[in-house]
Amino acid sequence: MLSSHPAATASVPTARRVRVAVTAPDPISREGVLSQLRRHPEVDLGEDAGSAAVAVLVEDVLDEAALARLRRLVRSEGARVVLVVDTIRENELLDVIECGAGAIVWRREATAHRLVQAVLTAAEGGGDLPADLLGRLISQVGRLHRGGADQPGSFLGLTSREVDVVRLVAEGFDTSEIATKLSYSERTVKNVMHGLTTRLHLRNRSHAVAYALREGYI
């Protein structure tokens, strides 16, 4: 699910706790995030990103070093990443998504509830972007690749069903809402997205939306 709407975070059984590691540029920032997460039973805090299901990466600015850390967490450590950042410039947005950040949280909004929500969504392979950032992503890629809509569908290998699902994901609908709109079961929607991301080697739903937009499909 690519979400831009806060949702209630419910407690889950201990067996389903998400292993989380936190990386930050300074000890105060790191301890601040740890203290926010430590109170929630859904989260099992660890030190090593390589053994964590989700890595929370806190950055002041998105320079090349920060992007390199993001890529390493995703590609080398194999973690799903929640990026906590002050701001993202327009020319950095696609780089961040394509590096594999499935969830992004503004530092000014990084409450305990918001962080846990992002962690749980990322752990399930979903996407969670701030509403203003999702709008910027759609506008930016649509503007840059407006002419790509004339490209034949075989270039991406997307079926009409996949296009329908990805378009609704991009518009912020969750799995149940997409199923209702398309008269599919929720399992079918999940299978469509899983098949798409697996076939095209995409990291998550956010990446699938960015990819489809880049190619002018939506």
mmCIF file of C-alpha atoms in Angstrom:
data_model
loop_
_atom_site.group_PDB
_atom_site.id
_atom_site.type_symbol
_atom_site.label_atom_id
_atom_site.label_comp_id
_atom_site.label_asym_id
_atom_site.label_seq_id
_atom_site.Cartn_x
_atom_site.Cartn_y
_atom_site.Cartn_z
ATOM 1 C CA MET A 1 0.000 0.000 0.000
ATOM 2 C CA LEU A 2 1.250 3.434 -0.933
ATOM 3 C CA SER A 3 -0.271 5.599 1.735
ATOM 4 C CA SER A 4 -0.351 9.270 2.533
ATOM 5 C CA HIS A 5 -2.895 9.077 5.328
ATOM 6 C CA PRO A 6 -2.069 8.381 8.993
ATOM 7 C CA ALA A 7 -3.667 5.231 10.325
ATOM 8 C CA ALA A 8 -4.131 3.856 13.801
ATOM 9 C CA THR A 9 -1.282 1.637 14.900
ATOM 10 C CA ALA A 10 -2.550 -1.471 16.663
ATOM 11 C CA SER A 11 -0.508 -3.713 18.911
ATOM 12 C CA VAL A 12 0.523 -7.036 17.452
ATOM 13 C CA PRO A 13 1.557 -10.292 19.100
ATOM 14 C CA THR A 14 5.172 -10.569 20.203
ATOM 15 C CA ALA A 15 5.803 -13.228 17.541
ATOM 16 C CA ARG A 16 5.147 -10.607 14.860
ATOM 17 C CA ARG A 17 7.382 -7.889 16.289
ATOM 18 C CA VAL A 18 9.419 -6.046 13.674
ATOM 19 C CA ARG A 19 13.180 -5.993 14.154
ATOM 20 C CA VAL A 20 14.334 -2.385 13.673
ATOM 21 C CA ALA A 21 17.760 -0.736 13.557
ATOM 22 C CA VAL A 22 18.274 3.038 13.679
ATOM 23 C CA THR A 23 21.024 4.939 11.870
ATOM 24 C CA ALA A 24 21.491 8.665 12.477
ATOM 25 C CA PRO A 25 24.226 11.279 11.908
ATOM 26 C CA ASP A 26 24.600 12.067 15.609
ATOM 27 C CA PRO A 27 23.888 10.312 18.935
ATOM 28 C CA ILE A 28 21.183 12.775 19.990
ATOM 29 C CA SER A 29 19.118 12.169 16.848
ATOM 30 C CA ARG A 30 19.574 8.415 17.141
ATOM 31 C CA GLU A 31 18.580 8.322 20.801
ATOM 32 C CA GLY A 32 15.550 10.488 20.039
ATOM 33 C CA VAL A 33 14.248 7.971 17.490
ATOM 34 C CA LEU A 34 15.082 5.027 19.745
ATOM 35 C CA SER A 35 13.173 6.588 22.626
ATOM 36 C CA GLN A 36 10.152 7.084 20.382
ATOM 37 C CA LEU A 37 10.189 3.465 19.230
ATOM 38 C CA ARG A 38 11.171 1.852 22.518
ATOM 39 C CA ARG A 39 7.715 2.311 24.027
ATOM 40 C CA HIS A 40 5.937 0.265 21.359
ATOM 41 C CA PRO A 41 5.665 -3.520 21.686
ATOM 42 C CA GLU A 42 5.409 -3.882 17.895
ATOM 43 C CA VAL A 43 9.077 -2.926 17.597
ATOM 44 C CA ASP A 44 12.110 -5.010 18.553
ATOM 45 C CA LEU A 45 15.132 -2.700 18.545
ATOM 46 C CA GLY A 46 18.505 -3.997 17.417
ATOM 47 C CA GLU A 47 21.961 -2.607 16.694
ATOM 48 C CA ASP A 48 22.779 -4.299 13.394
ATOM 49 C CA ALA A 49 20.974 -3.205 10.233
ATOM 50 C CA GLY A 50 21.972 -6.471 8.586
ATOM 51 C CA SER A 51 19.735 -8.443 10.943
ATOM 52 C CA ALA A 52 16.872 -5.929 10.933
ATOM 53 C CA ALA A 53 13.715 -6.174 8.853
ATOM 54 C CA VAL A 54 13.452 -2.370 8.794
ATOM 55 C CA ALA A 55 16.176 0.267 9.062
ATOM 56 C CA VAL A 56 15.221 3.781 10.145
ATOM 57 C CA LEU A 57 17.664 6.170 8.486
ATOM 58 C CA VAL A 58 17.768 9.727 9.851
ATOM 59 C CA GLU A 59 19.408 12.345 7.625
ATOM 60 C CA ASP A 60 19.796 16.114 7.833
ATOM 61 C CA VAL A 61 20.408 16.585 4.105
ATOM 62 C CA LEU A 62 20.285 14.214 1.153
ATOM 63 C CA ASP A 63 23.792 14.562 -0.208
ATOM 64 C CA GLU A 64 25.659 11.848 -2.083
ATOM 65 C CA ALA A 65 26.878 10.319 1.180
ATOM 66 C CA ALA A 66 23.310 10.041 2.474
ATOM 67 C CA LEU A 67 22.111 8.431 -0.754
ATOM 68 C CA ALA A 68 25.037 6.007 -0.567
ATOM 69 C CA ARG A 69 23.998 5.034 2.977
ATOM 70 C CA LEU A 70 20.441 4.513 1.755
ATOM 71 C CA ARG A 71 21.567 2.288 -1.115
ATOM 72 C CA ARG A 72 23.816 0.253 1.189
ATOM 73 C CA LEU A 73 21.014 -0.411 3.658
ATOM 74 C CA VAL A 74 18.719 -1.639 0.888
ATOM 75 C CA ARG A 75 21.128 -3.479 -1.386
ATOM 76 C CA SER A 76 23.841 -4.744 0.946
ATOM 77 C CA GLU A 77 22.017 -5.092 4.246
ATOM 78 C CA GLY A 78 18.729 -6.151 2.667
ATOM 79 C CA ALA A 79 16.598 -3.970 4.950
ATOM 80 C CA ARG A 80 13.453 -2.081 4.121
ATOM 81 C CA VAL A 81 14.108 1.575 4.867
ATOM 82 C CA VAL A 82 12.154 4.324 6.580
ATOM 83 C CA LEU A 83 13.853 7.619 5.716
ATOM 84 C CA VAL A 84 13.435 10.431 8.242
ATOM 85 C CA VAL A 85 14.569 13.707 6.693
ATOM 86 C CA ASP A 86 14.101 17.469 6.981
ATOM 87 C CA THR A 87 13.380 18.108 3.318
ATOM 88 C CA ILE A 88 13.737 16.573 -0.129
ATOM 89 C CA ARG A 89 14.465 18.753 -3.143
ATOM 90 C CA GLU A 90 12.524 18.027 -6.299
ATOM 91 C CA ASN A 91 15.580 16.746 -8.159
ATOM 92 C CA GLU A 92 16.263 14.257 -5.326
ATOM 93 C CA LEU A 93 12.808 12.722 -5.117
ATOM 94 C CA LEU A 94 13.077 10.003 -7.748
ATOM 95 C CA ASP A 95 16.590 9.123 -6.597
ATOM 96 C CA VAL A 96 15.271 8.512 -3.079
ATOM 97 C CA ILE A 97 12.386 6.336 -4.272
ATOM 98 C CA GLU A 98 14.551 4.368 -6.682
ATOM 99 C CA CYS A 99 17.216 3.809 -4.032
ATOM 100 C CA GLY A 100 14.573 1.838 -2.170
ATOM 101 C CA ALA A 101 13.071 4.095 0.491
ATOM 102 C CA GLY A 102 9.579 2.682 0.827
ATOM 103 C CA ALA A 103 8.539 5.062 3.603
ATOM 104 C CA ILE A 104 9.492 8.690 4.158
ATOM 105 C CA VAL A 105 8.737 10.727 7.276
ATOM 106 C CA TRP A 106 9.392 14.432 7.703
ATOM 107 C CA ARG A 107 11.487 15.050 10.824
ATOM 108 C CA ARG A 108 8.989 17.663 11.990
ATOM 109 C CA GLU A 109 6.274 14.960 11.922
ATOM 110 C CA ALA A 110 8.335 12.124 13.419
ATOM 111 C CA THR A 111 6.174 11.376 16.436
ATOM 112 C CA ALA A 112 6.231 7.913 17.981
ATOM 113 C CA HIS A 113 2.903 7.085 16.297
ATOM 114 C CA ARG A 114 4.073 8.267 12.895
ATOM 115 C CA LEU A 115 7.372 6.379 13.099
ATOM 116 C CA VAL A 116 5.735 3.120 14.136
ATOM 117 C CA GLN A 117 3.139 3.479 11.382
ATOM 118 C CA ALA A 118 5.919 3.896 8.804
ATOM 119 C CA VAL A 119 7.928 0.989 10.213
ATOM 120 C CA LEU A 120 4.976 -1.412 10.100
ATOM 121 C CA THR A 121 4.051 -0.351 6.575
ATOM 122 C CA ALA A 122 7.632 -0.757 5.356
ATOM 123 C CA ALA A 123 7.895 -4.168 7.031
ATOM 124 C CA GLU A 124 4.926 -5.348 4.972
ATOM 125 C CA GLY A 125 6.518 -4.081 1.748
ATOM 126 C CA GLY A 126 4.176 -1.117 1.439
ATOM 127 C CA GLY A 127 4.873 2.513 0.698
ATOM 128 C CA ASP A 128 4.177 5.429 2.991
ATOM 129 C CA LEU A 129 4.827 8.968 1.759
ATOM 130 C CA PRO A 130 3.706 12.328 3.126
ATOM 131 C CA ALA A 131 0.731 13.624 1.141
ATOM 132 C CA ASP A 132 2.631 16.642 -0.192
ATOM 133 C CA LEU A 133 5.525 14.442 -1.296
ATOM 134 C CA LEU A 134 3.253 11.989 -3.100
ATOM 135 C CA GLY A 135 1.703 14.880 -5.001
ATOM 136 C CA ARG A 136 5.139 16.201 -5.937
ATOM 137 C CA LEU A 137 6.219 12.757 -7.138
ATOM 138 C CA ILE A 138 3.219 12.395 -9.428
ATOM 139 C CA SER A 139 3.515 15.950 -10.752
ATOM 140 C CA GLN A 140 7.255 15.785 -11.305
ATOM 141 C CA VAL A 141 7.368 12.519 -13.198
ATOM 142 C CA GLY A 142 4.221 13.292 -15.135
ATOM 143 C CA ARG A 143 5.736 16.601 -16.245
ATOM 144 C CA LEU A 144 9.109 15.123 -17.182
ATOM 145 C CA HIS A 145 7.674 12.174 -19.056
ATOM 146 C CA ARG A 146 4.374 13.467 -20.364
ATOM 147 C CA GLY A 147 5.180 12.341 -23.879
ATOM 148 C CA GLY A 148 5.914 8.777 -22.797
ATOM 149 C CA ALA A 149 2.237 7.810 -22.763
ATOM 150 C CA ASP A 150 2.465 7.113 -26.481
ATOM 151 C CA GLN A 151 4.998 4.341 -25.962
ATOM 152 C CA PRO A 152 3.703 0.819 -26.629
ATOM 153 C CA GLY A 153 2.706 -1.170 -23.576
ATOM 154 C CA SER A 154 5.009 -4.021 -24.450
ATOM 155 C CA PHE A 155 7.975 -1.866 -23.420
ATOM 156 C CA LEU A 156 7.055 -2.223 -19.781
ATOM 157 C CA GLY A 157 5.285 -5.527 -20.184
ATOM 158 C CA LEU A 158 2.349 -4.266 -18.108
ATOM 159 C CA THR A 159 -1.062 -5.783 -18.511
ATOM 160 C CA SER A 160 -4.140 -3.574 -18.464
ATOM 161 C CA ARG A 161 -4.951 -4.992 -15.014
ATOM 162 C CA GLU A 162 -1.528 -3.972 -13.693
ATOM 163 C CA VAL A 163 -1.913 -0.469 -15.102
ATOM 164 C CA ASP A 164 -5.319 -0.113 -13.434
ATOM 165 C CA VAL A 165 -3.956 -1.233 -10.072
ATOM 166 C CA VAL A 166 -0.795 0.893 -10.182
ATOM 167 C CA ARG A 167 -2.786 3.981 -11.188
ATOM 168 C CA LEU A 168 -5.006 3.602 -8.124
ATOM 169 C CA VAL A 169 -1.985 2.959 -5.887
ATOM 170 C CA ALA A 170 -0.515 6.220 -7.195
ATOM 171 C CA GLU A 171 -3.731 8.010 -6.283
ATOM 172 C CA GLY A 172 -3.332 6.901 -2.665
ATOM 173 C CA PHE A 173 -5.977 4.157 -2.442
ATOM 174 C CA ASP A 174 -5.300 1.197 -0.179
ATOM 175 C CA THR A 175 -5.708 -2.466 -1.111
ATOM 176 C CA SER A 176 -9.328 -2.790 -0.004
ATOM 177 C CA GLU A 177 -10.333 0.419 -1.808
ATOM 178 C CA ILE A 178 -8.613 -0.715 -5.011
ATOM 179 C CA ALA A 179 -10.362 -4.085 -4.784
ATOM 180 C CA THR A 180 -13.731 -2.370 -4.437
ATOM 181 C CA LYS A 181 -13.136 0.043 -7.316
ATOM 182 C CA LEU A 182 -11.959 -2.689 -9.691
ATOM 183 C CA SER A 183 -14.339 -5.406 -8.424
ATOM 184 C CA TYR A 184 -11.383 -7.634 -7.496
ATOM 185 C CA SER A 185 -10.660 -9.506 -4.313
ATOM 186 C CA GLU A 186 -7.979 -8.044 -2.044
ATOM 187 C CA ARG A 187 -5.894 -11.146 -2.712
ATOM 188 C CA THR A 188 -6.044 -10.444 -6.443
ATOM 189 C CA VAL A 189 -4.845 -6.870 -5.925
ATOM 190 C CA LYS A 190 -1.953 -8.087 -3.767
ATOM 191 C CA ASN A 191 -1.051 -10.754 -6.335
ATOM 192 C CA VAL A 192 -1.075 -8.195 -9.164
ATOM 193 C CA MET A 193 1.316 -5.907 -7.282
ATOM 194 C CA HIS A 194 3.531 -8.796 -6.208
ATOM 195 C CA GLY A 195 3.765 -10.079 -9.771
ATOM 196 C CA LEU A 196 4.563 -6.623 -11.116
ATOM 197 C CA THR A 197 7.261 -5.792 -8.574
ATOM 198 C CA THR A 198 8.847 -9.235 -8.876
ATOM 199 C CA ARG A 199 8.890 -9.285 -12.684
ATOM 200 C CA LEU A 200 10.344 -5.803 -13.049
ATOM 201 C CA HIS A 201 12.691 -6.154 -10.051
ATOM 202 C CA LEU A 202 11.070 -3.235 -8.244
ATOM 203 C CA ARG A 203 11.658 -2.858 -4.512
ATOM 204 C CA ASN A 204 8.206 -1.870 -3.313
ATOM 205 C CA ARG A 205 4.972 -0.166 -4.337
ATOM 206 C CA SER A 206 6.490 3.301 -4.169
ATOM 207 C CA HIS A 207 9.146 2.184 -6.638
ATOM 208 C CA ALA A 208 6.478 0.611 -8.874
ATOM 209 C CA VAL A 209 4.581 3.923 -9.010
ATOM 210 C CA ALA A 210 7.776 5.873 -9.744
ATOM 211 C CA TYR A 211 8.730 3.383 -12.463
ATOM 212 C CA ALA A 212 5.322 3.474 -14.143
ATOM 213 C CA LEU A 213 5.261 7.273 -14.006
ATOM 214 C CA ARG A 214 8.792 7.498 -15.395
ATOM 215 C CA GLU A 215 7.798 5.351 -18.358
ATOM 216 C CA GLY A 216 4.686 7.424 -19.001
ATOM 217 C CA TYR A 217 2.231 4.661 -18.185
ATOM 218 C CA ILE A 218 0.214 6.651 -15.671
#
